[in-house]
Structures are given as C-alpha cells and as structure tokens.
C-alpha cells in the first residue's frame, strides 16, 4: 500500500485511531524509535522471557508480534513521513485503505503485557537432561547454582541423588 494515499482514503472522522504498521525484518524496534522521534504515538507489545545467551541465563524483552507495531493516527494527520521512516514498510490495509483497528484491542494488549516475568524454571519443575552421561533422563529442578549451572534431583537405583550440571544441558518438560 502506498502510505501517501492513506490520508485521502480514511473516513471523515478525525479522532485518533490505531493502525498496524508492517516493519522490515527484525527492525520493529528501530521503526518504533524513529516514529517516536517524529512525534507519533506508537505501541510495540513486548513480553519478557528467559533465554540462554552465550551460556548465561538472561531475561530479555521480545516483541509479541515480531515485524509489527501499532501506531495511533488521526485521519487528518500527515501520513507522508511514514513512507520514508527507517524500518517501516507500510501501514497494513486492504485495497489501498489502511485498516483501522478496534480501540479496545491495543488497550487490552497493554493490560495483558504488563504482567510480571515468571522465571523459566521454578523449584519442583520436571526437566529432561539433554547432554552428558545423564542424557535423556528426567530430573527435578531444585535451584540455580550460580549463573550457568543448575542443581537437580535425579532418581537412580531407587534413591534421589543431587547433581549439578550446566544450565544449557537441560530443557523443561
């Protein structure tokens, strides 16, 4: 869709409405920063998750909808700068007309994405060992042993044995 024609196809209502912006691959954060710098109201839903990066457990924020973000625009707003904003491909629409989203959708997403982060592993969780001499065995997560190791309970020979191993060697069941 040509963003420059979006202004002429909108309804006569000039109240701000939410629209969906399609961003270039892996550039939704860049597009959001550039749009905010230009004075647009944007919202990029994110969720926090635990990831293992270079062998270390880290909590990172990821886009809930990679490649997309929401922008609030009035029908009489200047849509032309969107066309040349770095990271932006187009406003999502049908037949050359931008698709106006339900106002409650973004509000609902804002409420839902502010939930606290739950750790990926909690004491008592069932895990499967993926590497080493205990590979393919099930165990119970007890606690973290520093940044890169975990303490597990492993049931062997009708006894529970406590072992410590690298975090990257387990997956949650």
PDB file of N, CA and C in Angstrom, residues 75-157:
ATOM      1  N   UNK A  75      -7.217  10.750  11.211  1.00  0.00           N
ATOM      2  CA  UNK A  75      -7.422  10.669   9.760  1.00  0.00           C
ATOM      3  C   UNK A  75      -6.844  11.884   9.046  1.00  0.00           C
ATOM      4  N   UNK A  76      -6.835  13.035   9.737  1.00  0.00           N
ATOM      5  CA  UNK A  76      -6.311  14.250   9.098  1.00  0.00           C
ATOM      6  C   UNK A  76      -4.823  14.466   9.401  1.00  0.00           C
ATOM      7  N   UNK A  77      -4.169  13.479  10.004  1.00  0.00           N
ATOM      8  CA  UNK A  77      -2.740  13.588  10.307  1.00  0.00           C
ATOM      9  C   UNK A  77      -1.921  13.467   9.020  1.00  0.00           C
ATOM     10  N   UNK A  78      -0.687  13.913   9.088  1.00  0.00           N
ATOM     11  CA  UNK A  78       0.210  13.816   7.944  1.00  0.00           C
ATOM     12  C   UNK A  78       0.825  12.413   7.916  1.00  0.00           C
ATOM     13  N   UNK A  79       0.372  11.593   6.987  1.00  0.00           N
ATOM     14  CA  UNK A  79       0.828  10.207   6.887  1.00  0.00           C
ATOM     15  C   UNK A  79       2.079  10.082   6.007  1.00  0.00           C
ATOM     16  N   UNK A  80       2.422  11.127   5.282  1.00  0.00           N
ATOM     17  CA  UNK A  80       3.524  11.072   4.316  1.00  0.00           C
ATOM     18  C   UNK A  80       4.868  10.679   4.936  1.00  0.00           C
ATOM     19  N   UNK A  81       5.246  11.185   6.128  1.00  0.00           N
ATOM     20  CA  UNK A  81       6.552  10.806   6.677  1.00  0.00           C
ATOM     21  C   UNK A  81       6.691   9.309   6.975  1.00  0.00           C
ATOM     22  N   UNK A  82       5.590   8.595   7.111  1.00  0.00           N
ATOM     23  CA  UNK A  82       5.665   7.163   7.396  1.00  0.00           C
ATOM     24  C   UNK A  82       6.365   6.410   6.267  1.00  0.00           C
ATOM     25  N   UNK A  83       6.166   6.884   5.044  1.00  0.00           N
ATOM     26  CA  UNK A  83       6.717   6.217   3.870  1.00  0.00           C
ATOM     27  C   UNK A  83       8.248   6.154   3.918  1.00  0.00           C
ATOM     28  N   UNK A  84       8.873   7.179   4.462  1.00  0.00           N
ATOM     29  CA  UNK A  84      10.340   7.222   4.457  1.00  0.00           C
ATOM     30  C   UNK A  84      10.959   6.958   5.832  1.00  0.00           C
ATOM     31  N   UNK A  85      10.169   6.508   6.780  1.00  0.00           N
ATOM     32  CA  UNK A  85      10.706   6.210   8.111  1.00  0.00           C
ATOM     33  C   UNK A  85      11.505   4.916   8.065  1.00  0.00           C
ATOM     34  N   UNK A  86      12.713   4.957   8.582  1.00  0.00           N
ATOM     35  CA  UNK A  86      13.578   3.773   8.593  1.00  0.00           C
ATOM     36  C   UNK A  86      12.937   2.665   9.410  1.00  0.00           C
ATOM     37  N   UNK A  87      12.895   1.484   8.832  1.00  0.00           N
ATOM     38  CA  UNK A  87      12.323   0.322   9.499  1.00  0.00           C
ATOM     39  C   UNK A  87      10.884   0.041   9.122  1.00  0.00           C
ATOM     40  N   UNK A  88      10.172   1.023   8.544  1.00  0.00           N
ATOM     41  CA  UNK A  88       8.757   0.864   8.197  1.00  0.00           C
ATOM     42  C   UNK A  88       8.627   0.414   6.747  1.00  0.00           C
ATOM     43  N   UNK A  89       7.767  -0.586   6.525  1.00  0.00           N
ATOM     44  CA  UNK A  89       7.450  -0.993   5.154  1.00  0.00           C
ATOM     45  C   UNK A  89       6.158  -0.316   4.711  1.00  0.00           C
ATOM     46  N   UNK A  90       5.078  -0.520   5.518  1.00  0.00           N
ATOM     47  CA  UNK A  90       3.774   0.023   5.118  1.00  0.00           C
ATOM     48  C   UNK A  90       2.799  -0.025   6.286  1.00  0.00           C
ATOM     49  N   UNK A  91       1.676   0.634   6.101  1.00  0.00           N
ATOM     50  CA  UNK A  91       0.538   0.507   7.009  1.00  0.00           C
ATOM     51  C   UNK A  91      -0.303  -0.650   6.471  1.00  0.00           C
ATOM     52  N   UNK A  92      -0.691  -1.561   7.334  1.00  0.00           N
ATOM     53  CA  UNK A  92      -1.479  -2.705   6.896  1.00  0.00           C
ATOM     54  C   UNK A  92      -2.881  -2.239   6.521  1.00  0.00           C
ATOM     55  N   UNK A  93      -3.345  -2.670   5.369  1.00  0.00           N
ATOM     56  CA  UNK A  93      -4.673  -2.281   4.902  1.00  0.00           C
ATOM     57  C   UNK A  93      -5.157  -3.229   3.821  1.00  0.00           C
ATOM     58  N   UNK A  94      -6.320  -2.945   3.317  1.00  0.00           N
ATOM     59  CA  UNK A  94      -6.920  -3.737   2.249  1.00  0.00           C
ATOM     60  C   UNK A  94      -7.366  -2.809   1.139  1.00  0.00           C
ATOM     61  N   UNK A  95      -6.986  -3.156  -0.073  1.00  0.00           N
ATOM     62  CA  UNK A  95      -7.385  -2.346  -1.227  1.00  0.00           C
ATOM     63  C   UNK A  95      -6.870  -0.926  -1.159  1.00  0.00           C
ATOM     64  N   UNK A  96      -5.703  -0.722  -0.592  1.00  0.00           N
ATOM     65  CA  UNK A  96      -5.126   0.616  -0.516  1.00  0.00           C
ATOM     66  C   UNK A  96      -5.675   1.462   0.619  1.00  0.00           C
ATOM     67  N   UNK A  97      -6.566   0.902   1.432  1.00  0.00           N
ATOM     68  CA  UNK A  97      -7.152   1.649   2.553  1.00  0.00           C
ATOM     69  C   UNK A  97      -6.613   1.077   3.858  1.00  0.00           C
ATOM     70  N   UNK A  98      -6.001   1.940   4.698  1.00  0.00           N
ATOM     71  CA  UNK A  98      -5.474   1.442   5.979  1.00  0.00           C
ATOM     72  C   UNK A  98      -6.584   0.828   6.831  1.00  0.00           C
ATOM     73  N   UNK A  99      -6.247  -0.262   7.482  1.00  0.00           N
ATOM     74  CA  UNK A  99      -7.206  -0.967   8.321  1.00  0.00           C
ATOM     75  C   UNK A  99      -7.216  -0.337   9.713  1.00  0.00           C
ATOM     76  N   UNK A 100      -8.329   0.274  10.062  1.00  0.00           N
ATOM     77  CA  UNK A 100      -8.490   0.885  11.379  1.00  0.00           C
ATOM     78  C   UNK A 100      -8.809  -0.226  12.379  1.00  0.00           C
ATOM     79  N   UNK A 101      -8.064  -0.273  13.477  1.00  0.00           N
ATOM     80  CA  UNK A 101      -8.238  -1.322  14.475  1.00  0.00           C
ATOM     81  C   UNK A 101      -9.239  -0.908  15.543  1.00  0.00           C
ATOM     82  N   UNK A 102      -9.825  -1.879  16.184  1.00  0.00           N
ATOM     83  CA  UNK A 102     -10.728  -1.634  17.300  1.00  0.00           C
ATOM     84  C   UNK A 102      -9.942  -0.977  18.431  1.00  0.00           C
ATOM     85  N   UNK A 103     -10.478   0.102  18.995  1.00  0.00           N
ATOM     86  CA  UNK A 103      -9.782   0.843  20.044  1.00  0.00           C
ATOM     87  C   UNK A 103      -9.463  -0.024  21.259  1.00  0.00           C
ATOM     88  N   UNK A 104     -10.323  -0.977  21.579  1.00  0.00           N
ATOM     89  CA  UNK A 104     -10.117  -1.816  22.750  1.00  0.00           C
ATOM     90  C   UNK A 104      -8.982  -2.815  22.597  1.00  0.00           C
ATOM     91  N   UNK A 105      -8.585  -3.120  21.358  1.00  0.00           N
ATOM     92  CA  UNK A 105      -7.537  -4.112  21.117  1.00  0.00           C
ATOM     93  C   UNK A 105      -6.215  -3.688  21.738  1.00  0.00           C
ATOM     94  N   UNK A 106      -5.764  -2.489  21.450  1.00  0.00           N
ATOM     95  CA  UNK A 106      -4.473  -2.025  21.961  1.00  0.00           C
ATOM     96  C   UNK A 106      -4.535  -1.857  23.476  1.00  0.00           C
ATOM     97  N   UNK A 107      -5.651  -1.345  23.978  1.00  0.00           N
ATOM     98  CA  UNK A 107      -5.815  -1.198  25.430  1.00  0.00           C
ATOM     99  C   UNK A 107      -5.733  -2.568  26.112  1.00  0.00           C
ATOM    100  N   UNK A 108      -6.377  -3.553  25.527  1.00  0.00           N
ATOM    101  CA  UNK A 108      -6.349  -4.908  26.069  1.00  0.00           C
ATOM    102  C   UNK A 108      -4.916  -5.473  26.060  1.00  0.00           C
ATOM    103  N   UNK A 109      -4.194  -5.262  24.965  1.00  0.00           N
ATOM    104  CA  UNK A 109      -2.807  -5.730  24.876  1.00  0.00           C
ATOM    105  C   UNK A 109      -1.923  -5.037  25.910  1.00  0.00           C
ATOM    106  N   UNK A 110      -2.133  -3.746  26.117  1.00  0.00           N
ATOM    107  CA  UNK A 110      -1.332  -3.018  27.097  1.00  0.00           C
ATOM    108  C   UNK A 110      -1.549  -3.575  28.497  1.00  0.00           C
ATOM    109  N   UNK A 111      -2.767  -3.952  28.827  1.00  0.00           N
ATOM    110  CA  UNK A 111      -3.050  -4.529  30.139  1.00  0.00           C
ATOM    111  C   UNK A 111      -2.431  -5.915  30.269  1.00  0.00           C
ATOM    112  N   UNK A 112      -2.497  -6.707  29.222  1.00  0.00           N
ATOM    113  CA  UNK A 112      -2.022  -8.092  29.274  1.00  0.00           C
ATOM    114  C   UNK A 112      -0.496  -8.205  29.266  1.00  0.00           C
ATOM    115  N   UNK A 113       0.202  -7.280  28.631  1.00  0.00           N
ATOM    116  CA  UNK A 113       1.655  -7.399  28.506  1.00  0.00           C
ATOM    117  C   UNK A 113       2.397  -6.762  29.666  1.00  0.00           C
ATOM    118  N   UNK A 114       1.705  -6.262  30.673  1.00  0.00           N
ATOM    119  CA  UNK A 114       2.383  -5.691  31.829  1.00  0.00           C
ATOM    120  C   UNK A 114       2.482  -6.687  32.976  1.00  0.00           C
ATOM    121  N   UNK A 115       2.176  -7.958  32.705  1.00  0.00           N
ATOM    122  CA  UNK A 115       2.256  -8.996  33.738  1.00  0.00           C
ATOM    123  C   UNK A 115       3.713  -9.229  34.129  1.00  0.00           C
ATOM    124  N   UNK A 116       3.971  -9.582  35.396  1.00  0.00           N
ATOM    125  CA  UNK A 116       5.345  -9.808  35.838  1.00  0.00           C
ATOM    126  C   UNK A 116       5.968 -11.036  35.158  1.00  0.00           C
ATOM    127  N   UNK A 117       7.285 -11.022  35.092  1.00  0.00           N
ATOM    128  CA  UNK A 117       8.030 -12.105  34.453  1.00  0.00           C
ATOM    129  C   UNK A 117       8.111 -13.295  35.400  1.00  0.00           C
ATOM    130  N   UNK A 118       7.728 -14.455  34.890  1.00  0.00           N
ATOM    131  CA  UNK A 118       7.896 -15.693  35.653  1.00  0.00           C
ATOM    132  C   UNK A 118       9.198 -16.328  35.215  1.00  0.00           C
ATOM    133  N   UNK A 119      10.010 -16.786  36.182  1.00  0.00           N
ATOM    134  CA  UNK A 119      11.246 -17.459  35.783  1.00  0.00           C
ATOM    135  C   UNK A 119      10.937 -18.695  34.951  1.00  0.00           C
ATOM    136  N   UNK A 120      11.842 -19.037  34.061  1.00  0.00           N
ATOM    137  CA  UNK A 120      11.639 -20.201  33.201  1.00  0.00           C
ATOM    138  C   UNK A 120      11.602 -21.487  34.021  1.00  0.00           C
ATOM    139  N   UNK A 121      12.374 -21.545  35.088  1.00  0.00           N
ATOM    140  CA  UNK A 121      12.419 -22.738  35.935  1.00  0.00           C
ATOM    141  C   UNK A 121      12.132 -22.367  37.378  1.00  0.00           C
ATOM    142  N   UNK A 122      11.268 -23.148  38.004  1.00  0.00           N
ATOM    143  CA  UNK A 122      10.968 -22.968  39.417  1.00  0.00           C
ATOM    144  C   UNK A 122      11.231 -24.280  40.131  1.00  0.00           C
ATOM    145  N   UNK A 123      11.556 -24.206  41.417  1.00  0.00           N
ATOM    146  CA  UNK A 123      11.836 -25.407  42.200  1.00  0.00           C
ATOM    147  C   UNK A 123      10.677 -26.390  42.064  1.00  0.00           C
ATOM    148  N   UNK A 124      11.003 -27.655  41.786  1.00  0.00           N
ATOM    149  CA  UNK A 124       9.997 -28.702  41.626  1.00  0.00           C
ATOM    150  C   UNK A 124       9.616 -28.981  40.188  1.00  0.00           C
ATOM    151  N   UNK A 125      10.068 -28.144  39.240  1.00  0.00           N
ATOM    152  CA  UNK A 125       9.754 -28.367  37.821  1.00  0.00           C
ATOM    153  C   UNK A 125      10.448 -29.623  37.312  1.00  0.00           C
ATOM    154  N   UNK A 126       9.757 -30.356  36.453  1.00  0.00           N
ATOM    155  CA  UNK A 126      10.320 -31.538  35.818  1.00  0.00           C
ATOM    156  C   UNK A 126      11.140 -31.107  34.607  1.00  0.00           C
ATOM    157  N   UNK A 127      12.357 -31.622  34.504  1.00  0.00           N
ATOM    158  CA  UNK A 127      13.247 -31.285  33.385  1.00  0.00           C
ATOM    159  C   UNK A 127      13.807 -32.561  32.769  1.00  0.00           C
ATOM    160  N   UNK A 128      14.284 -32.424  31.547  1.00  0.00           N
ATOM    161  CA  UNK A 128      14.941 -33.544  30.860  1.00  0.00           C
ATOM    162  C   UNK A 128      16.380 -33.111  30.590  1.00  0.00           C
ATOM    163  N   UNK A 129      17.298 -34.012  30.896  1.00  0.00           N
ATOM    164  CA  UNK A 129      18.719 -33.758  30.652  1.00  0.00           C
ATOM    165  C   UNK A 129      19.000 -34.089  29.188  1.00  0.00           C
ATOM    166  N   UNK A 130      19.657 -33.171  28.482  1.00  0.00           N
ATOM    167  CA  UNK A 130      19.863 -33.337  27.042  1.00  0.00           C
ATOM    168  C   UNK A 130      21.300 -33.678  26.658  1.00  0.00           C
ATOM    169  N   UNK A 131      22.250 -33.484  27.578  1.00  0.00           N
ATOM    170  CA  UNK A 131      23.663 -33.700  27.245  1.00  0.00           C
ATOM    171  C   UNK A 131      24.367 -34.441  28.370  1.00  0.00           C
ATOM    172  N   UNK A 132      25.480 -35.054  28.036  1.00  0.00           N
ATOM    173  CA  UNK A 132      26.327 -35.682  29.043  1.00  0.00           C
ATOM    174  C   UNK A 132      25.932 -37.113  29.347  1.00  0.00           C
ATOM    175  N   UNK A 133      26.496 -37.640  30.423  1.00  0.00           N
ATOM    176  CA  UNK A 133      26.277 -39.020  30.811  1.00  0.00           C
ATOM    177  C   UNK A 133      24.859 -39.322  31.262  1.00  0.00           C
ATOM    178  N   UNK A 134      24.095 -38.302  31.646  1.00  0.00           N
ATOM    179  CA  UNK A 134      22.711 -38.498  32.093  1.00  0.00           C
ATOM    180  C   UNK A 134      21.697 -38.106  31.011  1.00  0.00           C
ATOM    181  N   UNK A 135      22.152 -37.969  29.780  1.00  0.00           N
ATOM    182  CA  UNK A 135      21.280 -37.541  28.680  1.00  0.00           C
ATOM    183  C   UNK A 135      20.042 -38.432  28.589  1.00  0.00           C
ATOM    184  N   UNK A 136      18.911 -37.806  28.287  1.00  0.00           N
ATOM    185  CA  UNK A 136      17.591 -38.435  28.117  1.00  0.00           C
ATOM    186  C   UNK A 136      16.947 -38.900  29.419  1.00  0.00           C
ATOM    187  N   UNK A 137      17.525 -38.547  30.561  1.00  0.00           N
ATOM    188  CA  UNK A 137      16.898 -38.875  31.841  1.00  0.00           C
ATOM    189  C   UNK A 137      16.092 -37.690  32.337  1.00  0.00           C
ATOM    190  N   UNK A 138      15.012 -37.976  33.067  1.00  0.00           N
ATOM    191  CA  UNK A 138      14.201 -36.923  33.678  1.00  0.00           C
ATOM    192  C   UNK A 138      14.732 -36.637  35.069  1.00  0.00           C
ATOM    193  N   UNK A 139      14.624 -35.384  35.492  1.00  0.00           N
ATOM    194  CA  UNK A 139      15.076 -34.971  36.821  1.00  0.00           C
ATOM    195  C   UNK A 139      14.140 -33.884  37.330  1.00  0.00           C
ATOM    196  N   UNK A 140      14.372 -33.462  38.550  1.00  0.00           N
ATOM    197  CA  UNK A 140      13.580 -32.384  39.157  1.00  0.00           C
ATOM    198  C   UNK A 140      14.511 -31.220  39.435  1.00  0.00           C
ATOM    199  N   UNK A 141      14.125 -30.029  38.970  1.00  0.00           N
ATOM    200  CA  UNK A 141      14.910 -28.818  39.190  1.00  0.00           C
ATOM    201  C   UNK A 141      14.800 -28.421  40.653  1.00  0.00           C
ATOM    202  N   UNK A 142      15.958 -28.168  41.294  1.00  0.00           N
ATOM    203  CA  UNK A 142      15.986 -27.746  42.691  1.00  0.00           C
ATOM    204  C   UNK A 142      16.267 -26.257  42.786  1.00  0.00           C
ATOM    205  N   UNK A 143      17.385 -25.816  42.175  1.00  0.00           N
ATOM    206  CA  UNK A 143      17.774 -24.406  42.273  1.00  0.00           C
ATOM    207  C   UNK A 143      18.869 -24.101  41.260  1.00  0.00           C
ATOM    208  N   UNK A 144      19.130 -22.813  41.100  1.00  0.00           N
ATOM    209  CA  UNK A 144      20.265 -22.374  40.287  1.00  0.00           C
ATOM    210  C   UNK A 144      21.528 -22.494  41.135  1.00  0.00           C
ATOM    211  N   UNK A 145      22.621 -22.856  40.505  1.00  0.00           N
ATOM    212  CA  UNK A 145      23.915 -22.951  41.178  1.00  0.00           C
ATOM    213  C   UNK A 145      24.836 -21.965  40.467  1.00  0.00           C
ATOM    214  N   UNK A 146      24.674 -20.697  40.766  1.00  0.00           N
ATOM    215  CA  UNK A 146      25.390 -19.641  40.054  1.00  0.00           C
ATOM    216  C   UNK A 146      24.599 -19.229  38.820  1.00  0.00           C
ATOM    217  N   UNK A 147      25.286 -18.625  37.859  1.00  0.00           N
ATOM    218  CA  UNK A 147      24.628 -18.115  36.652  1.00  0.00           C
ATOM    219  C   UNK A 147      24.422 -19.187  35.585  1.00  0.00           C
ATOM    220  N   UNK A 148      25.329 -20.191  35.533  1.00  0.00           N
ATOM    221  CA  UNK A 148      25.318 -21.107  34.409  1.00  0.00           C
ATOM    222  C   UNK A 148      25.084 -22.571  34.776  1.00  0.00           C
ATOM    223  N   UNK A 149      24.835 -22.844  36.059  1.00  0.00           N
ATOM    224  CA  UNK A 149      24.656 -24.231  36.477  1.00  0.00           C
ATOM    225  C   UNK A 149      23.364 -24.382  37.257  1.00  0.00           C
ATOM    226  N   UNK A 150      22.846 -25.622  37.261  1.00  0.00           N
ATOM    227  CA  UNK A 150      21.618 -25.941  37.990  1.00  0.00           C
ATOM    228  C   UNK A 150      21.871 -27.120  38.921  1.00  0.00           C
ATOM    229  N   UNK A 151      21.065 -27.184  39.968  1.00  0.00           N
ATOM    230  CA  UNK A 151      21.085 -28.323  40.868  1.00  0.00           C
ATOM    231  C   UNK A 151      19.811 -29.106  40.603  1.00  0.00           C
ATOM    232  N   UNK A 152      19.976 -30.423  40.369  1.00  0.00           N
ATOM    233  CA  UNK A 152      18.856 -31.287  40.028  1.00  0.00           C
ATOM    234  C   UNK A 152      18.789 -32.469  40.982  1.00  0.00           C
ATOM    235  N   UNK A 153      17.589 -33.015  41.126  1.00  0.00           N
ATOM    236  CA  UNK A 153      17.397 -34.280  41.825  1.00  0.00           C
ATOM    237  C   UNK A 153      17.165 -35.341  40.765  1.00  0.00           C
ATOM    238  N   UNK A 154      17.997 -36.360  40.791  1.00  0.00           N
ATOM    239  CA  UNK A 154      17.918 -37.427  39.809  1.00  0.00           C
ATOM    240  C   UNK A 154      17.611 -38.729  40.546  1.00  0.00           C
ATOM    241  N   UNK A 155      16.586 -39.439  40.119  1.00  0.00           N
ATOM    242  CA  UNK A 155      16.190 -40.688  40.758  1.00  0.00           C
ATOM    243  C   UNK A 155      16.913 -41.841  40.064  1.00  0.00           C
ATOM    244  N   UNK A 156      17.888 -42.435  40.783  1.00  0.00           N
ATOM    245  CA  UNK A 156      18.647 -43.565  40.235  1.00  0.00           C
ATOM    246  C   UNK A 156      18.780 -44.633  41.316  1.00  0.00           C
ATOM    247  N   UNK A 157      18.543 -45.882  40.935  1.00  0.00           N
ATOM    248  CA  UNK A 157      18.660 -47.012  41.848  1.00  0.00           C
ATOM    249  C   UNK A 157      17.797 -46.814  43.096  1.00  0.00           C
TER     250      UNK A 157
END
